[in-house]
Amino acid sequence: MKSKLLLTVLMLFTSYAFSQSLDVSGTVLDGSGLSLPGVNVKVKTSSQSTTTDFDGSFKLSGVPKGTTIVFSYIGFQTQEVVVSGTKITVKMSDDARSLDEVVVIGYGTQKKREVTGAVSTVDSKTLDLLKPIKVEQALQGTVSGVNVTTQSGAPGAGLDIRIRGVATNGQNGPTAIIDGYVGELGLLNPNDIETITVLKDAQAAIYGTIGANGIILITTKMGKKNTKTKVSFNSYTGFQETSRKLPTLNATEYALLLNESYANGGQALPYPNVSGLGKGTNWQDEIFKKGVPIINNDLTISGGSEKITYSISGSHLDQEGIVGGDKSGFLRNTARIGLTADLSDKFKLKTNVIYTYFNRKTLNENGLGSVLFNALNVPATFDVYDDNGDFTKIPTTLGNEIINPLAQIDNTYNDYNYKKINGNFGLDYKIFKGFVLSSSIGFNTSNSESKTFAKQILYWNNPSDKVFDVVRSSVTQGAVNDNNYSFDLFGTYTAKIAENHNVVGTVGTTIFKEWGNGLTGTGFDVPNNSWEYADISLTKGLSNTLNNTSYVYDQRRLSYFGRVQYDYKGKYLLSAMLRRDSSTKFGPGNKVAYFPSFTGGWVISDEGFFGESKTVNFLKFRASYGTLGNDQIPNYGYLGLLTGEATYVFDKTLVNGTATGQVPNPDLKWEEAKKFDVGFDMRLFNDRFSVVADYFIDTRKDLLIPNIPVSGITGTGAPGASSPTLNAGTVRNSGLEFAVDYKAKFSDNFNMSVGYNVTFIKNEVLEVNNGTRVVEGGAFGVGQPFPARMEEALPGQKKMPIGYFYGYKTDGIFQNQAEVDAHPSQLALGADAKPGDLRFVDVNGDGVIDTKDKTNIGDPIPNATMGFNLQLNYKNLDFAVYTFASVGNDMVRNYERTNPYANRLDYVLDRWTGEGTSTTVPRVTTSATSNNNFSDYYVEDASYFRIQNIQLGYTLNPQISQKAGITKLRLYTGVNNLYTFTKYKGFDPGASNGAPIGGGIDYGFYPIPRTYLLGLNINF
C-alpha cells in the first residue's frame, strides 16, 4: 500500500515537472551585440506572441518548459530556442537570404523573390554611413543604372539624377514619390528615410506620365508596434576645404609668358624687368577658405502600442561655403511627424507630415565671369588691394567680364528663404477578406522670398566697361507660392486559388492638381547704396522700362490605372499594367494617352529538374516591356498667350504693352518612352553572393523639343516671345547593368560586406524632325557658335549621342613653314597658320579648312559608371568605404579666357617655342591666330575615380552604456569626398550644368568640398 502511494506521488510530481509553466523574459541582440527592437517572438505551438521593445527586451507569460520559441525579423535568420529557464538571450545572424524582404513597387508591395522589374534599393544603414547632405548623393555608386551629377559644390546646390542615361533634351530627372505622394527629394532630411527604391524599367508604368524618367520611391521611418519610446540623437560636426586647386602661373611665369606673346606679336615687351615680381597673388588661396564649418543634428522619437505607432523627428543643418564666407551658405531645418493607427479591425489610418525651411545665399557660379572663372584668369601680377586699400581694378584688356574676384564676392548681396509643408493622409479599409480599399491625399505647399541687391559700382573707369558695372543701384524682390495635391483611390484584391495560383489585382484613380503664382519687382536708387536699406519700399527711383513681372499657373492630371499580378507556385510570375492619363498641357485632341506594360519572371531554381545545387541557391529570369509618358514641359504650349512684350503707338506716343509669347502648336502631344528589359537575379554559395544583371533598351519617341526655329515673320525674336515646342525627335539608350554583392560572417566578431556595380550605356539620336536635323546648345568662349548639338545622322552615317561636342579636330602643332605650306589653308578660321599653331584636320577632304570640317570631338555622357563599396565589422569597430568611377565622359575646358592677357594653367609652360619643342600646346602670341576656335584641343577626357566616403566607428559595449540608460553609443569619424583620381585639368570632372545639350562644359565649376567629420549616435 505504501509503495502504491509513493508511486502515485512520484507520478504526480513528474507530471507537474513536465507541465511546469514559466514566465520567460530575455533580450534579442543583433550580430554586433546591439539591442534589436521589433523582433517577432512567437511560441511555436500556440498563437501566443509578442515583439521586442526598444531595448530588445521581451516577456512571455505561462510558457511550458521545453516549448520552442521562434524569433524572426526581416534581414535576419529565423532562430528557434527551447525554453529551459526564465531568462533567454538570443543573438541573431544576418540573413543573406533576404528574398522574402518586402519591396515597394508603387501602389503596393512585393516580396523580393517575386519582383519582375528592374528594381534597386538603398536602406537606412547605407544612409547612416554615407552621411549625405542631400538624399540624391546616396544613390551615386550604390545603385546601378543611376548617375548623379552636381551642378555645383556650393552649399545647397542642386543635383541631377539620370536613370539609365539622358533620354530627352527636356526634363530628364526622375519623379520622387514620398510615402505615396509626389515630393521633392532634395528637401528631405536623409535621417528620416527608411528605404529608397528605384524603379528603372516598365515597372514604373503604374505611374504613367510621371514615370518616363524613372521613379524613386521613398519610405520614411515609422515607429514599430509594441515598443517602448525610443529616442535617437545623431550629430556630427566638421570642417570643409576645397578638394582641388588648379596650378596657375605665378607672377614671374605670367610676365615671362606675356613678354613672349608680345615678342611673337612684334610688340614691345610689357615687363622688361621681371626680377622683382616673385610669385605674386595666388587668387585661389585668396578665395578658398579653410576650416569652413558644417554642423548637423537629428533627433527622432518613435515607438508604438498595440494599435498606434509614431515617429517624430527634427533636424538642423548649417553649412558654410568654401568660397565667399558669409556670402555663401545653406541652412536647413526640418520637422516630421508620422503616425499610424488601427482604428478597428477594418480601418487603418496613416499620416506623414513634413515641414522644411531653408535659407540660401549664393555667388556667381559656373559661367563666364563667375567668381572661380575670375580667380583663374586674373594674373598673379595684380594685388588684391591697391595703395588706397580699395579692391584693385582689373583693366579691360583682360576682357569685359573679368573682374577682381574678391571685389565680386564683397559686392554680392542676395538672400533666399523657402518654407514648405508637405505630406499625406491615408486610410485603408478591409472590406472583406483579401480586399483592401486604400485612399490617400498628398499635398505640397511652399512659399519663397528672394532679394537681390545690385550695388552701384564701376569695376573699371567708365560705365559699362565691365559687364558687372552697376550705374544705378537697385533691389529686386520676389515672392512665389507653389501648391499641389493628389488624391489616390485604389483597391487591392489578393486571392489564392487551388493552393498554387496567387493573384493580386489593383485598380484605382489619381487626381493631381498643381497651381501657383509669382511676383517680382525691382526698385532703383537704394538709399545709401547699402544692403541694409535694400528694400523696394525705400526706393524712389523711376524706371523707363517695365520693372515688375508676375505669373500664375494651373495644371491638372486625371489618371486611371490597373495592375494584375499572378504567380503559379511562386515559380512563374506575370504582371500587366495599364495607365490612362489626361493632362491639361496638351490640346483637346491629345489630352488623353494610354500607357501599357508587361513584366514576367521565372524562378528556375524552384524547378524540380534544377535540383539542390550547392553552388546556385536561387536563380530568377525576368523581362519587361512597356510604354510610359512624359508631359514635363511649360503649360499651355498648344495655345498662344499674351506673355510677350511690345511697344505700340497711341496718339503718336510710344506705349509699352503685351504681345503674343511662344508660338502655339495645337498638335502638341505626349512624349513616349518605350522600355524593354531582360535580366536575372542569382544567389550563390549559400547565399553569400548576390548577382543582378540587366540588359535594357529605352527608346524615347516624339520628344518635346522647345524653340524649334520658324520664320522670323512670327516675331519670335521679340522680348518674351519664343519659337514653338514640337514633337520632333527620337533618342535611344541601350546598355547593360551588373551588380554583385558578397556578405560573409567569418566569426561572431568579424563580418564583411562588399558590393560592386557597373553600368554601360550607349546613347543614340535617331530622329530630329525640326527641318534642320539639328538642335544646338551650350556656349564656348565669347561670341563663338554653339559647341554642342543633338543631331540626326544622315543615311549611312554613325548615329551621334545627344549633346555631343561639335568642333574641329586637330592633328598636333605645325613645326615649320614647310608643314604649313603643305597643309590646306586655315584662313577661313580667322587667320593664316604659322609654325607653332594648331593643325586642324581637313575632315571632308576638300582641300580647305572651314566650317564644313566640324565633326564629333567628344561626348559628355560616360560610357560606363561603377561603384565599389566595402563594410567591415570587428567586435565594436566598424569601417566603411564608398567609391564611384565614371569612364569615357568628356568635358570642355572653358574656364580659361581665350585672351592673351589672361592668366593660364601651368601646362602652357610646355608650349611650342621652336621646332620640336611641343606637339600638344601651341605658341603664345598677341597676333591673330585660329587657335581659339572650338576644337578637341579644349576637350579633355574627364574619366575619374572618386573615394566618396570613408568612415570609422566605435560602438561602446552595450553592457556598459545601458548602465547609463543608453542602449547604443557610437562615435565615428569620416571624410567625405576624400580624393578624386583623374587626368582632367579642371576642378571637378563629375560636375555638370544639367543641360542635355550643353552639359559637360566647364566654366569653372565650384568644386565639391572635402569634408572631415566627427559624429555621435546615441539611442535611449
Short mmCIF file of C-alpha atoms in Angstrom, two decimals, residues 171-358:
data_model
loop_
_atom_site.label_atom_id
_atom_site.label_comp_id
_atom_site.label_asym_id
_atom_site.label_seq_id
_atom_site.Cartn_x
_atom_site.Cartn_y
_atom_site.Cartn_z
CA GLN A 171 13.27 67.27 -68.31
CA ASN A 172 15.38 64.17 -67.57
CA GLY A 173 15.03 63.87 -63.82
CA PRO A 174 13.05 61.05 -62.20
CA THR A 175 9.92 61.62 -60.12
CA ALA A 176 10.19 61.18 -56.36
CA ILE A 177 7.25 59.56 -54.57
CA ILE A 178 7.40 60.05 -50.79
CA ASP A 179 5.13 57.64 -48.91
CA GLY A 180 2.76 57.65 -51.86
CA TYR A 181 2.70 61.29 -52.96
CA VAL A 182 4.82 63.33 -55.36
CA GLY A 183 7.53 65.16 -53.41
CA GLU A 184 10.90 66.83 -53.71
CA LEU A 185 13.85 64.59 -53.00
CA GLY A 186 16.43 67.31 -52.29
CA LEU A 187 14.46 68.80 -49.39
CA LEU A 188 14.24 65.63 -47.30
CA ASN A 189 16.26 65.02 -44.18
CA PRO A 190 18.25 61.85 -45.04
CA ASN A 191 17.90 60.61 -41.46
CA ASP A 192 14.10 60.39 -41.91
CA ILE A 193 14.38 57.78 -44.68
CA GLU A 194 13.91 54.06 -44.13
CA THR A 195 14.39 52.89 -47.74
CA ILE A 196 14.93 54.30 -51.23
CA THR A 197 13.57 52.16 -54.08
CA VAL A 198 14.44 52.94 -57.69
CA LEU A 199 12.11 51.73 -60.46
CA LYS A 200 14.15 51.74 -63.67
CA ASP A 201 12.08 49.93 -66.28
CA ALA A 202 8.46 49.36 -67.30
CA GLN A 203 7.62 48.55 -63.68
CA ALA A 204 7.24 52.35 -63.33
CA ALA A 205 4.39 52.36 -65.87
CA ILE A 206 1.89 52.24 -63.00
CA TYR A 207 2.77 55.96 -62.64
CA GLY A 208 2.18 56.69 -66.32
CA THR A 209 3.08 60.20 -67.38
CA ILE A 210 5.45 60.90 -64.50
CA GLY A 211 7.36 57.63 -64.83
CA ALA A 212 9.20 58.05 -68.13
CA ASN A 213 12.44 59.15 -66.45
CA GLY A 214 12.16 56.55 -63.71
CA ILE A 215 10.58 56.59 -60.27
CA ILE A 216 12.29 56.96 -56.89
CA LEU A 217 10.10 55.68 -54.06
CA ILE A 218 10.89 56.98 -50.57
CA THR A 219 9.63 55.22 -47.46
CA THR A 220 10.13 57.27 -44.31
CA LYS A 221 10.83 55.81 -40.88
CA MET A 222 7.85 54.85 -38.73
CA GLY A 223 7.50 53.52 -35.23
CA LYS A 224 7.02 49.82 -34.52
CA LYS A 225 4.13 48.26 -32.63
CA ASN A 226 4.51 47.17 -29.00
CA THR A 227 7.77 49.02 -28.48
CA LYS A 228 8.76 51.46 -25.79
CA THR A 229 9.52 55.05 -26.70
CA LYS A 230 12.86 55.21 -28.47
CA VAL A 231 14.92 58.39 -28.58
CA SER A 232 17.67 58.58 -31.15
CA PHE A 233 20.07 61.53 -31.39
CA ASN A 234 22.58 61.81 -34.22
CA SER A 235 25.01 64.67 -34.50
CA TYR A 236 28.11 65.48 -36.48
CA THR A 237 30.31 68.46 -36.90
CA GLY A 238 33.12 69.01 -39.30
CA PHE A 239 35.12 71.34 -41.40
CA GLN A 240 35.45 71.73 -45.15
CA GLU A 241 38.14 72.68 -47.59
CA THR A 242 38.49 72.68 -51.33
CA SER A 243 39.20 69.28 -52.79
CA ARG A 244 41.29 70.76 -55.56
CA LYS A 245 43.24 73.83 -56.68
CA LEU A 246 44.43 74.37 -60.22
CA PRO A 247 48.12 75.10 -60.94
CA THR A 248 48.03 78.59 -62.45
CA LEU A 249 51.05 80.68 -63.42
CA ASN A 250 52.68 82.78 -60.72
CA ALA A 251 53.56 86.43 -61.35
CA THR A 252 57.03 85.77 -62.78
CA GLU A 253 55.87 82.94 -65.03
CA TYR A 254 52.96 85.04 -66.27
CA ALA A 255 55.17 88.05 -67.03
CA LEU A 256 57.67 85.94 -68.96
CA LEU A 257 54.86 84.31 -70.92
CA LEU A 258 53.25 87.67 -71.74
CA ASN A 259 56.63 89.02 -72.85
CA GLU A 260 56.91 86.06 -75.20
CA SER A 261 53.40 86.70 -76.52
CA TYR A 262 54.26 90.34 -77.24
CA ALA A 263 57.54 89.36 -78.87
CA ASN A 264 55.79 86.82 -81.10
CA GLY A 265 53.28 89.52 -82.00
CA GLY A 266 56.03 92.00 -82.89
CA GLN A 267 55.34 94.32 -79.93
CA ALA A 268 57.48 95.85 -77.21
CA LEU A 269 57.77 93.80 -74.01
CA PRO A 270 55.28 94.81 -71.28
CA TYR A 271 57.57 93.54 -68.48
CA PRO A 272 61.15 94.47 -69.40
CA ASN A 273 62.25 93.59 -65.83
CA VAL A 274 60.60 90.59 -64.14
CA SER A 275 63.18 90.02 -61.41
CA GLY A 276 61.13 91.63 -58.63
CA LEU A 277 57.74 90.10 -59.34
CA GLY A 278 58.16 86.88 -57.37
CA LYS A 279 55.13 84.61 -57.11
CA GLY A 280 52.59 87.42 -56.73
CA THR A 281 48.98 86.83 -55.71
CA ASN A 282 47.56 83.33 -55.64
CA TRP A 283 43.94 84.22 -56.27
CA GLN A 284 42.71 80.72 -55.44
CA ASP A 285 44.30 80.96 -52.00
CA GLU A 286 42.52 84.28 -51.56
CA ILE A 287 39.02 82.99 -52.34
CA PHE A 288 39.15 79.44 -50.94
CA LYS A 289 38.65 79.29 -47.18
CA LYS A 290 39.97 76.58 -44.87
CA GLY A 291 38.31 75.04 -41.85
CA VAL A 292 34.84 76.03 -43.08
CA PRO A 293 32.29 74.61 -40.61
CA ILE A 294 29.37 72.25 -41.16
CA ILE A 295 27.01 71.13 -38.39
CA ASN A 296 24.15 68.65 -38.44
CA ASN A 297 21.84 67.47 -35.63
CA ASP A 298 18.96 64.97 -35.84
CA LEU A 299 16.53 63.92 -33.12
CA THR A 300 13.96 61.15 -33.56
CA ILE A 301 11.37 59.89 -31.09
CA SER A 302 9.47 56.75 -32.05
CA GLY A 303 7.52 53.88 -30.59
CA GLY A 304 4.14 52.22 -30.58
CA SER A 305 1.43 50.33 -28.78
CA GLU A 306 -0.76 47.51 -29.99
CA LYS A 307 -2.75 49.82 -32.26
CA ILE A 308 -0.74 53.05 -32.69
CA THR A 309 2.78 53.77 -33.93
CA TYR A 310 4.50 57.13 -34.11
CA SER A 311 7.71 58.74 -35.28
CA ILE A 312 8.56 62.38 -34.59
CA SER A 313 11.79 63.94 -35.79
CA GLY A 314 13.58 67.22 -36.26
CA SER A 315 16.86 68.20 -37.87
CA HIS A 316 19.14 71.19 -38.24
CA LEU A 317 21.86 71.56 -40.88
CA ASP A 318 24.13 74.58 -41.19
CA GLN A 319 26.77 74.57 -43.93
CA GLU A 320 29.01 77.44 -44.93
CA GLY A 321 30.69 77.68 -48.31
CA ILE A 322 34.39 77.21 -49.01
CA VAL A 323 34.13 80.29 -51.25
CA GLY A 324 32.65 83.57 -50.10
CA GLY A 325 32.48 83.21 -46.33
CA ASP A 326 29.16 84.61 -45.08
CA LYS A 327 28.13 85.41 -48.68
CA SER A 328 27.62 81.71 -49.38
CA GLY A 329 25.81 79.24 -47.13
CA PHE A 330 22.94 76.86 -46.66
CA LEU A 331 20.76 76.38 -43.57
CA ARG A 332 18.03 73.75 -43.44
CA ASN A 333 15.59 72.89 -40.66
CA THR A 334 13.07 70.07 -40.92
CA ALA A 335 10.34 68.65 -38.71
CA ARG A 336 8.33 65.49 -39.35
CA ILE A 337 5.57 63.51 -37.72
CA GLY A 338 4.42 60.09 -38.87
CA LEU A 339 1.51 58.22 -37.32
CA THR A 340 -0.36 55.00 -37.97
CA ALA A 341 -3.44 53.90 -36.09
CA ASP A 342 -5.56 50.76 -36.26
CA LEU A 343 -8.94 52.38 -35.76
CA SER A 344 -10.59 48.96 -35.87
CA ASP A 345 -10.06 45.54 -37.38
CA LYS A 346 -11.07 47.03 -40.71
CA PHE A 347 -9.79 50.62 -40.70
CA LYS A 348 -6.16 51.75 -40.59
CA LEU A 349 -5.15 55.41 -40.62
CA LYS A 350 -1.69 56.64 -41.60
CA THR A 351 -0.24 60.10 -41.96
CA ASN A 352 3.11 61.71 -42.57
CA VAL A 353 3.67 65.47 -42.50
CA ILE A 354 7.00 67.21 -43.15
CA TYR A 355 7.92 70.86 -42.65
CA THR A 356 11.04 72.25 -44.30
CA TYR A 357 12.69 75.63 -44.03
CA PHE A 358 15.91 76.61 -45.70
#
